[in-house]
Coordinates of C-alpha atoms (C1' of nucleotides) in Angstrom, one line a residue:
Chain A
X18 CA 0.0 0.0 0.0
X19 CA 1.9 3.0 -1.3
X20 CA 0.2 5.8 0.6
X21 CA -1.7 5.7 3.8
X22 CA -4.8 7.6 3.1
X23 CA -7.3 8.5 5.8
X24 CA -10.1 6.0 5.5
X25 CA -12.7 8.0 3.8
X26 CA -15.3 6.0 2.0
X27 CA -16.3 7.4 -1.3
X28 CA -19.7 8.4 -0.1
X29 CA -20.1 11.0 2.4
X30 CA -23.4 12.0 3.9
X31 CA -23.9 15.4 2.3
X32 CA -27.2 16.4 3.5
X33 CA -30.0 18.8 3.1
X34 CA -33.6 19.1 3.9
X35 CA -36.1 20.6 6.2
X36 CA -35.2 20.9 9.8
X37 CA -37.9 20.1 12.1
X38 CA -37.7 19.6 15.8
X39 CA -38.9 16.1 16.6
X40 CA -41.9 16.0 18.8
X41 CA -41.6 14.0 21.9
X42 CA -42.5 10.5 21.0
X43 CA -45.1 8.6 23.0
X44 CA -44.9 4.9 22.8
X45 CA -48.0 3.3 21.5
X46 CA -49.9 1.2 23.9
X47 CA -48.9 -2.4 23.9
X48 CA -52.1 -3.9 25.0
X49 CA -53.7 -2.9 21.7
X50 CA -55.5 -5.4 19.4
X51 CA -53.6 -8.4 18.0
X52 CA -53.5 -6.9 14.6
X53 CA -51.2 -4.1 14.0
X54 CA -52.2 -1.0 15.7
X55 CA -48.5 -0.2 16.0
X56 CA -48.1 0.0 12.3
X57 CA -50.3 3.0 11.9
X58 CA -48.1 5.7 10.5
X59 CA -47.5 8.5 12.9
X60 CA -49.5 11.6 12.3
X61 CA -46.5 13.6 11.6
X62 CA -45.6 14.2 8.0
X63 CA -43.1 11.7 6.6
X64 CA -40.9 14.7 5.9
X65 CA -40.1 14.8 9.5
X66 CA -38.6 11.4 9.3
X67 CA -36.9 12.0 6.0
X68 CA -34.8 14.7 7.5
X69 CA -33.4 12.3 10.1
X70 CA -29.7 12.0 10.4
X71 CA -29.4 14.9 8.1
X72 CA -26.3 16.8 9.4
X73 CA -28.6 19.8 9.3
X74 CA -30.8 18.2 11.9
X75 CA -27.8 17.4 14.1
X76 CA -26.8 21.0 13.9
X77 CA -30.2 22.3 14.6
X78 CA -31.4 20.0 17.4
X79 CA -28.6 17.8 18.6
X80 CA -30.2 17.0 21.9
X81 CA -33.4 15.6 20.3
X82 CA -31.4 13.4 18.0
X83 CA -29.3 12.1 20.9
X84 CA -32.5 11.4 22.8
X85 CA -34.0 9.4 20.0
X86 CA -30.8 7.5 19.3
X87 CA -30.6 6.6 23.0
X88 CA -33.9 4.7 22.7
X89 CA -32.1 2.2 20.5
X90 CA -29.2 2.0 22.8
X91 CA -26.8 4.3 20.9
X92 CA -25.0 6.9 22.8
X93 CA -24.4 9.9 20.6
X94 CA -21.2 11.7 21.4
X95 CA -22.6 15.2 21.2
X96 CA -19.4 16.8 22.5
X97 CA -17.3 15.3 19.7
X98 CA -19.8 16.3 17.2
X99 CA -20.0 19.9 18.4
X100 CA -16.3 20.2 18.5
X101 CA -15.9 18.8 15.0
X102 CA -18.6 21.1 13.7
X103 CA -17.0 24.2 15.3
X104 CA -13.7 23.3 13.8
X105 CA -15.2 22.6 10.4
X106 CA -17.1 25.9 10.3
X107 CA -14.0 27.9 11.3
X108 CA -11.7 26.2 8.8
X109 CA -14.2 26.1 6.0
X110 CA -14.9 29.8 6.2
X111 CA -11.3 30.7 6.2
X112 CA -10.4 28.3 3.4
X113 CA -13.2 29.5 1.1
X114 CA -12.3 33.1 1.7
X115 CA -8.7 32.4 0.7
X116 CA -9.8 30.4 -2.3
X117 CA -12.1 33.2 -3.4
X118 CA -9.3 35.7 -3.1
X119 CA -6.9 33.6 -5.1
X120 CA -9.5 32.9 -7.8
X121 CA -10.2 36.5 -8.1
X122 CA -6.6 37.6 -8.4
X123 CA -5.8 34.8 -10.8
X124 CA -8.6 35.9 -13.0
X125 CA -7.3 39.4 -13.0
X126 CA -3.9 38.1 -14.0
X127 CA -5.4 36.4 -16.9
X128 CA -7.3 39.5 -17.9
X129 CA -4.2 41.7 -17.6
X130 CA -2.1 39.3 -19.7
X131 CA -4.9 39.2 -22.3
X132 CA -4.6 43.0 -22.6
X133 CA -0.9 42.8 -22.8
X134 CA -0.4 44.5 -19.5
X135 CA 2.2 43.7 -16.8
X136 CA 0.8 41.5 -14.1
X137 CA 3.8 41.5 -11.8
X138 CA 2.1 43.3 -9.0
X139 CA -0.8 40.9 -9.0
X140 CA 1.5 37.9 -9.2
X141 CA 3.4 39.1 -6.3
X142 CA 0.3 39.6 -4.3
X143 CA -1.1 36.1 -4.9
X144 CA 2.1 34.0 -4.9
X145 CA 2.6 34.1 -1.2
X146 CA -0.9 32.7 -0.4
X147 CA -0.3 29.3 -2.0
X148 CA 1.1 27.4 1.0
X149 CA -1.5 28.8 3.4
X150 CA -4.3 27.8 1.1
X151 CA -2.9 24.3 0.7
X152 CA -2.5 23.9 4.4
X153 CA -6.1 25.0 5.1
X154 CA -7.5 22.8 2.3
X155 CA -5.8 19.8 3.8
X156 CA -7.0 20.7 7.2
X157 CA -10.5 21.1 5.9
X158 CA -10.4 17.8 4.1
X159 CA -9.2 16.2 7.3
X160 CA -11.9 17.6 9.5
X161 CA -14.6 16.8 6.9
X162 CA -13.4 13.2 6.7
X163 CA -13.6 13.0 10.4
X164 CA -17.1 14.4 10.3
X165 CA -18.1 12.0 7.6
X166 CA -16.7 9.0 9.5
X167 CA -18.6 10.2 12.5
X168 CA -21.9 10.5 10.6
X169 CA -21.4 7.1 8.8
X170 CA -21.3 5.4 12.2
X171 CA -24.7 6.8 13.3
X172 CA -27.6 4.4 13.1
X173 CA -31.0 5.5 11.7
X174 CA -33.6 7.0 13.9
X175 CA -36.5 4.8 14.8
X176 CA -39.9 5.8 13.7
X177 CA -42.2 7.0 16.5
X178 CA -44.4 3.9 16.0
X179 CA -41.5 1.6 16.9
X180 CA -42.0 0.1 20.3
X181 CA -39.4 1.1 22.9
X182 CA -37.2 -1.6 24.2
X183 CA -33.7 -2.8 24.9
X184 CA -33.5 -6.2 23.3
X185 CA -35.3 -8.9 21.3
X186 CA -37.3 -9.7 24.4
X187 CA -39.1 -6.3 24.0
X188 CA -40.3 -6.9 20.5
X189 CA -44.0 -6.6 20.0
X190 CA -46.1 -9.4 18.4
X191 CA -48.4 -7.8 15.9
X192 CA -50.3 -10.8 14.5
X193 CA -50.2 -14.5 14.1
X194 CA -51.3 -16.7 11.2
X195 CA -52.0 -20.4 11.2
X196 CA -51.8 -22.8 14.1
X197 CA -48.8 -25.0 14.8
X198 CA -49.7 -28.5 13.8
X199 CA -50.1 -31.2 16.4
X200 CA -48.1 -34.3 15.7
X201 CA -49.0 -37.8 16.7
X202 CA -45.3 -38.4 17.4
X203 CA -42.3 -36.5 18.6
X204 CA -41.4 -34.2 15.7
X205 CA -37.7 -34.3 14.6
X206 CA -35.7 -31.3 13.7
X207 CA -34.6 -30.7 10.1
X208 CA -31.1 -32.2 10.6
X209 CA -32.5 -35.5 11.5
X210 CA -35.2 -35.4 8.8
X211 CA -32.7 -34.3 6.1
X212 CA -30.2 -37.0 7.0
X213 CA -32.9 -39.7 7.0
X214 CA -33.9 -38.5 3.5
X215 CA -30.3 -38.6 2.5
X216 CA -30.7 -35.0 1.4
X217 CA -28.8 -33.0 4.0
X218 CA -25.2 -33.7 4.7
X219 CA -23.3 -31.4 7.1
X220 CA -20.3 -33.7 7.4
X221 CA -19.6 -33.5 3.7
X222 CA -20.0 -29.8 3.7
X223 CA -17.5 -29.3 6.5
X224 CA -15.1 -31.5 4.6
X225 CA -15.3 -29.2 1.6
X226 CA -15.4 -25.9 3.5
X227 CA -15.7 -26.0 7.3
X228 CA -18.4 -25.2 9.8
X229 CA -21.6 -23.4 8.8
X230 CA -22.0 -24.8 5.4
X231 CA -24.5 -27.3 4.0
X232 CA -24.7 -29.9 1.3
X233 CA -28.0 -30.8 -0.2
X234 CA -28.8 -33.7 -2.4
X235 CA -31.6 -35.2 -4.4
X236 CA -35.1 -34.3 -3.4
X237 CA -34.0 -31.9 -0.7
X238 CA -31.9 -30.0 -3.2
X239 CA -34.8 -30.0 -5.6
X240 CA -37.1 -28.8 -2.9
X241 CA -34.7 -26.0 -2.1
X242 CA -34.7 -25.0 -5.8
X243 CA -38.5 -25.3 -6.0
X244 CA -38.9 -22.9 -3.1
X245 CA -36.7 -20.2 -4.7
X246 CA -38.6 -20.6 -8.0
X247 CA -42.0 -20.4 -6.3
X248 CA -41.0 -17.3 -4.4
X249 CA -39.7 -15.5 -7.5
X250 CA -42.7 -16.4 -9.6
X251 CA -45.1 -15.2 -7.0
X252 CA -43.3 -11.9 -6.5
X253 CA -42.9 -11.2 -10.2
X254 CA -46.3 -12.4 -11.4
X255 CA -48.5 -11.4 -8.5
X256 CA -46.7 -8.7 -6.6
X257 CA -45.3 -6.6 -9.4
X258 CA -41.6 -7.0 -8.8
X259 CA -39.0 -7.1 -11.6
X260 CA -36.7 -10.0 -11.4
X261 CA -33.0 -9.2 -11.4
X262 CA -29.8 -11.1 -11.6
X263 CA -27.1 -9.1 -9.9
X264 CA -23.4 -9.4 -9.2
X265 CA -22.5 -11.3 -6.0
X266 CA -19.2 -9.5 -5.7
X267 CA -19.5 -5.7 -5.1
X268 CA -17.2 -2.8 -4.3
X269 CA -16.8 -0.9 -1.1
X270 CA -18.9 2.1 -2.3
X271 CA -21.9 -0.2 -2.8
X272 CA -21.6 -1.6 0.7
X273 CA -21.3 1.9 2.1
X274 CA -24.4 2.9 0.4
X275 CA -26.6 0.3 2.1
X276 CA -24.8 0.8 5.5
X277 CA -22.8 -2.4 5.9
X278 CA -19.6 -0.4 5.6
X279 CA -17.7 1.0 7.3
X280 CA -19.1 -0.2 10.5
X281 CA -19.8 -3.9 9.8
X282 CA -16.8 -5.0 7.7
X283 CA -16.3 -7.9 10.1
X284 CA -19.6 -9.5 9.1
X285 CA -18.6 -9.7 5.5
X286 CA -16.4 -11.9 3.3
X287 CA -14.1 -10.2 0.8
X288 CA -12.0 -11.5 -2.0
X289 CA -9.2 -10.0 -4.1
X290 CA -8.3 -10.6 -7.7
X291 CA -5.8 -13.5 -8.0
X292 CA -2.6 -11.5 -8.5
X293 CA -3.2 -8.9 -5.9
X294 CA -2.3 -9.2 -2.3
X295 CA -4.9 -9.0 0.5
X296 CA -4.2 -5.5 1.4
X297 CA -3.9 -4.0 -2.1
X298 CA -5.7 -0.8 -3.1
X299 CA -9.4 -0.9 -2.3
X300 CA -10.1 -0.9 -6.0
X301 CA -9.0 -4.5 -6.4
X302 CA -11.1 -5.7 -3.5
X303 CA -14.5 -7.2 -3.8
X304 CA -17.0 -8.1 -1.1
X305 CA -19.4 -11.0 -1.3
X306 CA -22.9 -9.7 -0.9
X307 CA -24.4 -10.5 2.5
X308 CA -27.9 -10.0 0.9
X309 CA -29.2 -8.9 -2.5
X310 CA -30.5 -5.8 -0.7
X311 CA -27.0 -4.5 -1.3
X312 CA -26.9 -4.9 -5.1
X313 CA -30.6 -4.2 -5.7
X314 CA -30.8 -1.0 -3.6
X315 CA -27.5 0.4 -5.0
X316 CA -29.0 0.3 -8.5
X317 CA -30.2 3.8 -7.8
X318 CA -27.0 5.1 -6.2
X319 CA -26.1 8.5 -7.6
X320 CA -29.3 8.7 -9.6
X321 CA -31.9 11.3 -9.9
X322 CA -35.1 9.5 -10.7
X323 CA -38.2 10.8 -12.4
X324 CA -41.0 10.5 -9.8
X325 CA -43.3 8.7 -12.2
X326 CA -40.8 5.9 -12.3
X327 CA -41.4 5.2 -8.7
X328 CA -42.0 2.9 -7.0
X329 CA -39.4 0.5 -8.2
X330 CA -40.1 -3.0 -7.0
X331 CA -37.1 -5.3 -7.5
X332 CA -36.5 -8.9 -6.6
X333 CA -33.6 -11.3 -6.9
X334 CA -32.7 -14.8 -5.9
X335 CA -29.0 -14.8 -4.8
X336 CA -26.7 -16.5 -2.5
X337 CA -25.8 -14.5 0.6
X338 CA -22.5 -14.7 2.4
X339 CA -22.1 -13.7 6.0
X340 CA -19.1 -14.4 8.3
X341 CA -21.4 -14.6 11.3
X342 CA -18.7 -13.1 13.4
X343 CA -19.8 -12.7 17.0
X344 CA -22.4 -15.5 16.8
X345 CA -20.1 -18.3 17.9
X346 CA -22.0 -21.1 19.5
X347 CA -25.3 -19.8 18.2
X348 CA -27.4 -22.1 16.1
X349 CA -24.5 -24.3 15.4
X350 CA -26.7 -27.3 14.6
X351 CA -28.3 -27.5 11.2
X352 CA -28.7 -24.9 8.5
X353 CA -30.3 -22.1 10.4
X354 CA -27.2 -20.0 10.5
X355 CA -24.8 -20.5 7.6
X356 CA -21.9 -18.7 6.0
X357 CA -23.7 -19.2 2.7
X358 CA -27.4 -19.3 2.1
X359 CA -29.9 -18.4 -0.6
X360 CA -32.5 -15.7 -0.3
X361 CA -35.1 -14.2 -2.5
X362 CA -35.0 -10.5 -1.7
X363 CA -37.6 -7.8 -2.1
X364 CA -36.5 -4.2 -2.5
X365 CA -38.6 -1.1 -3.1
X366 CA -37.5 2.4 -4.0
X367 CA -40.4 4.8 -3.3
X368 CA -41.4 8.4 -2.9
X369 CA -40.8 9.6 0.7
X370 CA -44.5 10.0 1.3
X371 CA -45.2 6.4 0.3
X372 CA -42.8 4.5 2.4
X373 CA -45.0 3.8 5.4
X374 CA -47.6 2.1 3.3
X375 CA -44.9 0.4 1.3
X376 CA -43.5 -1.3 4.4
X377 CA -46.9 -2.8 5.2
X378 CA -47.3 -3.9 1.6
X379 CA -43.8 -5.4 1.3
X380 CA -44.3 -7.3 4.6
X381 CA -47.5 -8.6 3.2
X382 CA -45.7 -9.9 0.1
X383 CA -43.3 -11.9 2.3
X384 CA -46.2 -13.2 4.4
X385 CA -48.0 -14.4 1.2
X386 CA -45.3 -16.9 0.6
X387 CA -45.7 -18.4 4.1
X388 CA -49.4 -18.5 3.7
X389 CA -49.2 -20.3 0.4
X390 CA -46.9 -22.8 1.9
X391 CA -49.3 -23.1 4.9
X392 CA -46.5 -22.5 7.4
X393 CA -47.7 -20.9 10.7
X394 CA -45.9 -17.7 11.5
X395 CA -46.1 -14.5 13.5
X396 CA -45.2 -10.9 12.8
X397 CA -43.1 -8.9 15.2
X398 CA -42.6 -5.2 15.3
X399 CA -39.0 -4.9 16.4
X400 CA -38.3 -2.6 19.3
X401 CA -36.0 0.3 19.3
X402 CA -33.2 -1.7 20.8
X403 CA -33.4 -4.5 18.2
X404 CA -33.9 -2.8 14.8
X405 CA -31.1 -2.9 12.3
X406 CA -28.5 -0.1 11.8
X407 CA -30.1 1.5 8.8
X408 CA -33.7 0.8 9.6
X409 CA -36.4 3.2 10.9
X410 CA -38.9 0.4 11.4
X411 CA -38.7 -3.3 11.0
X412 CA -41.1 -6.2 11.0
X413 CA -39.7 -9.7 11.5
X414 CA -41.6 -12.7 10.2
X415 CA -41.0 -15.8 12.4
X416 CA -42.0 -19.2 11.2
X417 CA -43.0 -22.0 13.4
X418 CA -40.4 -24.8 13.7
X419 CA -41.7 -27.9 15.4
X420 CA -38.2 -29.3 15.7
X421 CA -37.3 -26.3 18.0
X422 CA -40.8 -25.9 19.3
X423 CA -40.4 -22.2 18.6
X424 CA -40.9 -19.4 16.2
X425 CA -37.7 -18.5 14.3
X426 CA -36.9 -15.5 12.1
X427 CA -37.4 -16.2 8.4
X428 CA -37.8 -12.7 7.1
X429 CA -37.0 -9.2 8.1
X430 CA -38.7 -6.3 6.4
X431 CA -37.4 -2.8 6.9
X432 CA -38.1 0.8 5.9
X433 CA -34.8 2.6 5.8
X434 CA -36.5 5.9 4.8
X435 CA -33.8 8.3 3.6
X436 CA -31.0 6.7 5.5
X437 CA -29.6 4.6 2.6
X438 CA -30.7 7.1 0.1
X439 CA -28.6 9.8 1.8
X440 CA -25.5 7.6 1.7
X441 CA -26.2 6.7 -1.9
X442 CA -27.3 10.1 -3.0
X443 CA -30.4 8.4 -4.5
X444 CA -32.8 11.1 -5.3
X445 CA -35.9 12.0 -7.3
X446 CA -37.1 15.2 -8.8
X447 CA -40.1 16.4 -6.8
X448 CA -43.1 18.5 -7.9
X449 CA -41.2 21.7 -7.2
X450 CA -38.4 20.6 -9.4
X451 CA -36.1 20.1 -6.4
X452 CA -34.1 17.0 -5.7
X453 CA -35.4 15.0 -2.8
X454 CA -34.0 11.8 -1.3
X455 CA -36.0 8.7 -2.0
X456 CA -36.9 6.1 0.6
X457 CA -35.7 2.6 0.4
X458 CA -37.2 -0.6 1.8
X459 CA -36.1 -4.2 1.8
X460 CA -37.3 -7.5 3.0
X461 CA -36.6 -11.2 2.6
X462 CA -39.2 -12.9 0.6
X463 CA -38.0 -15.3 2.0
X464 CA -34.7 -16.8 3.2
X465 CA -34.7 -20.0 1.2
X466 CA -32.7 -22.2 3.5
X467 CA -34.8 -21.4 6.5
X468 CA -37.9 -21.9 4.5
X469 CA -36.6 -25.4 3.6
X470 CA -36.1 -26.1 7.2
X471 CA -39.6 -25.0 8.0
X472 CA -41.1 -27.2 5.3
X473 CA -39.1 -30.2 6.3
X474 CA -40.1 -29.8 10.0
X475 CA -43.8 -28.8 9.4
X476 CA -44.5 -31.4 6.7
X477 CA -42.7 -34.4 8.3
X478 CA -44.6 -37.6 8.8
X479 CA -44.1 -40.4 11.4
X480 CA -42.6 -42.7 8.8
X481 CA -39.8 -40.2 8.1
X482 CA -41.2 -39.0 4.8
X483 CA -41.9 -35.4 4.1
X484 CA -45.0 -34.2 2.2
X485 CA -44.3 -31.6 -0.5
X486 CA -46.5 -28.5 -0.1
X487 CA -49.2 -28.3 -2.7
X488 CA -47.9 -25.1 -4.3
X489 CA -44.5 -26.6 -4.8
X490 CA -45.5 -29.8 -6.6
X491 CA -45.6 -28.1 -10.0
X492 CA -42.0 -27.2 -9.4
X493 CA -41.1 -30.7 -8.4
X494 CA -42.4 -32.5 -11.5
X495 CA -45.5 -33.5 -9.6
X496 CA -43.7 -35.3 -6.8
X497 CA -45.9 -35.3 -3.7
X498 CA -43.5 -36.6 -1.0
X499 CA -39.8 -37.1 -0.2
X500 CA -39.1 -40.6 1.1
X501 CA -36.2 -41.8 3.3
X502 CA -33.4 -43.2 1.3
Chain B
rG28 C1' -2.7 -12.4 -21.4
rG29 C1' -1.3 -8.9 -25.9
rA30 C1' -2.4 -4.4 -29.0
rG31 C1' -5.2 0.1 -29.5
rA32 C1' -9.1 4.0 -28.6
rG33 C1' -11.7 6.6 -25.1
rG34 C1' -14.2 8.6 -20.3
rU35 C1' -17.0 16.5 -20.5
rG36 C1' -24.0 18.6 -18.2
rG37 C1' -30.6 14.2 -19.3
rC38 C1' -28.6 12.9 -24.3
rA39 C1' -25.2 14.3 -28.4
rG40 C1' -20.8 16.8 -28.8
rA41 C1' -16.9 21.2 -28.8
rG42 C1' -13.1 22.6 -25.8
rU43 C1' -4.8 21.3 -25.3
rG44 C1' -3.0 26.7 -19.6
rG45 C1' -6.3 32.4 -18.2
rU46 C1' -13.3 36.3 -18.2
rC47 C1' -14.6 27.8 -18.9
rG48 C1' -19.2 25.6 -14.6
rA49 C1' -17.9 24.9 -19.5
rA50 C1' -19.6 26.6 -26.9
rU51 C1' -23.2 24.4 -29.9
rG52 C1' -27.3 21.1 -30.8
rU53 C1' -31.2 18.4 -28.6
rA54 C1' -34.5 17.4 -24.6
rC55 C1' -37.1 20.0 -20.8
rC56 C1' -39.6 24.7 -18.4
rU57 C1' -41.7 29.8 -18.9
rG58 C1' -43.4 33.7 -22.0
rA59 C1' -44.8 35.8 -27.1
rC60 C1' -47.4 34.6 -31.7
rU61 C1' -52.0 31.0 -32.5
rC62 C1' -58.9 29.4 -31.7
rG63 C1' -55.5 25.5 -30.2
rA64 C1' -51.2 22.8 -31.7
rA65 C1' -46.9 22.6 -34.8
rA66 C1' -43.2 25.8 -36.5
rU67 C1' -40.8 30.3 -35.1
rC68 C1' -38.9 34.0 -31.6
rA69 C1' -37.3 35.5 -26.4
rG70 C1' -35.7 33.9 -21.7
rG71 C1' -34.6 30.0 -18.3
rC72 C1' -32.6 25.2 -17.4
rG73 C1' -26.4 20.7 -13.5
rU74 C1' -25.1 18.7 -8.5
rA75 C1' -23.4 19.3 -3.6
rG76 C1' -22.0 22.5 0.2
rG77 C1' -20.6 27.2 3.2
rC78 C1' -21.9 32.1 4.9
rA79 C1' -26.3 35.4 5.4
rU80 C1' -32.9 36.9 8.6
rA81 C1' -33.0 38.0 3.6
rC82 C1' -31.8 40.1 -1.6
rG83 C1' -27.7 37.3 -2.3
rU84 C1' -22.8 35.6 -2.3
rC85 C1' -18.8 32.3 -2.1
rU86 C1' -16.6 27.3 -2.6
rA87 C1' -16.1 22.5 -4.8
rC88 C1' -17.2 19.2 -8.9
rC89 C1' -15.3 17.8 -16.6
rG90 C1' -14.0 9.0 -14.5
rU91 C1' -11.0 8.7 -9.3
rG92 C1' -6.8 10.2 -6.5
rG93 C1' -2.2 12.8 -6.4
rG94 C1' 1.3 16.5 -8.7
rU95 C1' 3.0 21.1 -11.6
rU96 C1' 1.2 26.4 -11.8
rC97 C1' -0.7 32.8 -9.6
rG98 C1' -4.3 30.0 -12.5
rA99 C1' -5.8 23.0 -14.9
rA100 C1' -11.5 20.1 -18.3
rU101 C1' -6.7 21.3 -20.8
rC102 C1' 0.1 19.6 -18.7
rC103 C1' 2.5 15.2 -15.6
rC104 C1' 1.9 10.5 -12.6
rA105 C1' -1.0 6.4 -10.6
rC106 C1' -5.5 4.0 -10.5
rC107 C1' -10.6 2.7 -12.0
rC108 C1' -14.0 2.0 -15.9
rU109 C1' -15.8 1.5 -21.0
rC110 C1' -15.1 0.1 -26.2
rU111 C1' -12.4 -2.4 -30.5
rC112 C1' -9.1 -6.4 -32.3
rC113 C1' -6.2 -11.0 -31.2
rG114 C1' -5.5 -15.1 -27.7
rC115 C1' -7.8 -18.1 -23.8
rC116 C1' -12.2 -19.5 -21.4
rA117 C1' -18.1 -21.3 -18.9

RNA sequence: GGAGAGGUGGCAGAGUGGUCGAAUGUACCUGACUCGAAAUCAGGCGUAGGCAUACGUCUACCGUGGGUUCGAAUCCCACCCUCUCCGCCA
């Protein structure tokens, strides 16, 4: 690495937008009806939310931002921000004054020379300022990089309808669908079922790669493929999504746009081109996508969209690669938590005023898959302490797993509002002709591996066979059951 | 892997050191003409940011990052990307 450059990701959160003090948020009552009272959009205009984490808002009402970030367990370092801002302002004003003076004098020199006049006096006046200008410019770049780094580490602000809480235990169940089946025998978990079918082999996978990989064979592999096909077909034909095939290797700017970088580099896998060393220039480095949300959402990076093109509804079936750092010992059995798994992802790019409704809609699209597969599930509104880094509001779908006697996450649907759009500079032209950040949403529709687990466990029979769900049979050449080998 | 060409505003396309943030065309917006439209004419029309209550003003941006210079789209270096031809390859 020839020169050590300050780590400044290509994107920096340049921000604009209306500044509105956030009203004190009152948590919605929890005793409300089993369906989603909590999902009612807050009365405040979406504009309020859109401005969130805009540096303008931090300048205008730092205390309010800190208070709302605190609800999700993030301690905003207000002193550091204020100090950086003070420094930035001072240096920026001085730098720009100096640049303006230099530009003006240089222009005069040009004009003088064009007229054939002597410009010595002007030259003498400007020549001494060069070093000072360079010094200030460097200083400014430095403080702005620090500020950008600071802002890139800030998580999104939760919507006011998000239940307050510290951890996953405080998530709010919004609704349930279907009833767990009662078995006339002790249900097995998918590892046992899969091995009996000769279709799941974790020993072979670990020989090839190591822990947290799976090998599927025969009918189980076919069922896995059928699930992905069924999901894609449903979303494209019935929910209005456009199917995409995307790169699985992406660059750092792309991952910064959706929020995985710089903060979560440890959760990712990366690769380099054969001849380049690990730590070569960033340009040679690729990251394996942890979800197709990354590639799909970044399609609008650095774009200004015509509003009539919105909403964009995109879907893709891709493998996802996650290092699962920090989850040692968690879900080590079976294929619940893998380094590589397939997912059909749903992404929507919408106008700011539409994103609340779009989250409900998108969550419904993911639910439709579970319903068609007749898998019992429940919907959780994640609490402030449990929502993801870039999310303003998230619903998790949890499917019933008889083998674990528990509901387990199978989809996560989030409204990121302008958070990713600001990082990506993804905008639209509004009615006033001004650029305005779009809102982005994403959700699994669904995680294919976990859906396979759910099918195996919910459709298992006492004789060790597994019934194929009705809707998948056309994808399985009419096969109605998988039998033990 | 080898050889060559190129990256400028929504698009096309000028611009090889100085009133260039950028000609011209086209698209788009406004106005005039018209019953209306077309055509024509006039004007406007990039993005981000700073300062200012505001009128406004300043800064940055011509693939990216450095460098030379009073001054860089223009000169130098590195990198990225695109295209063409040859080779190899699913």
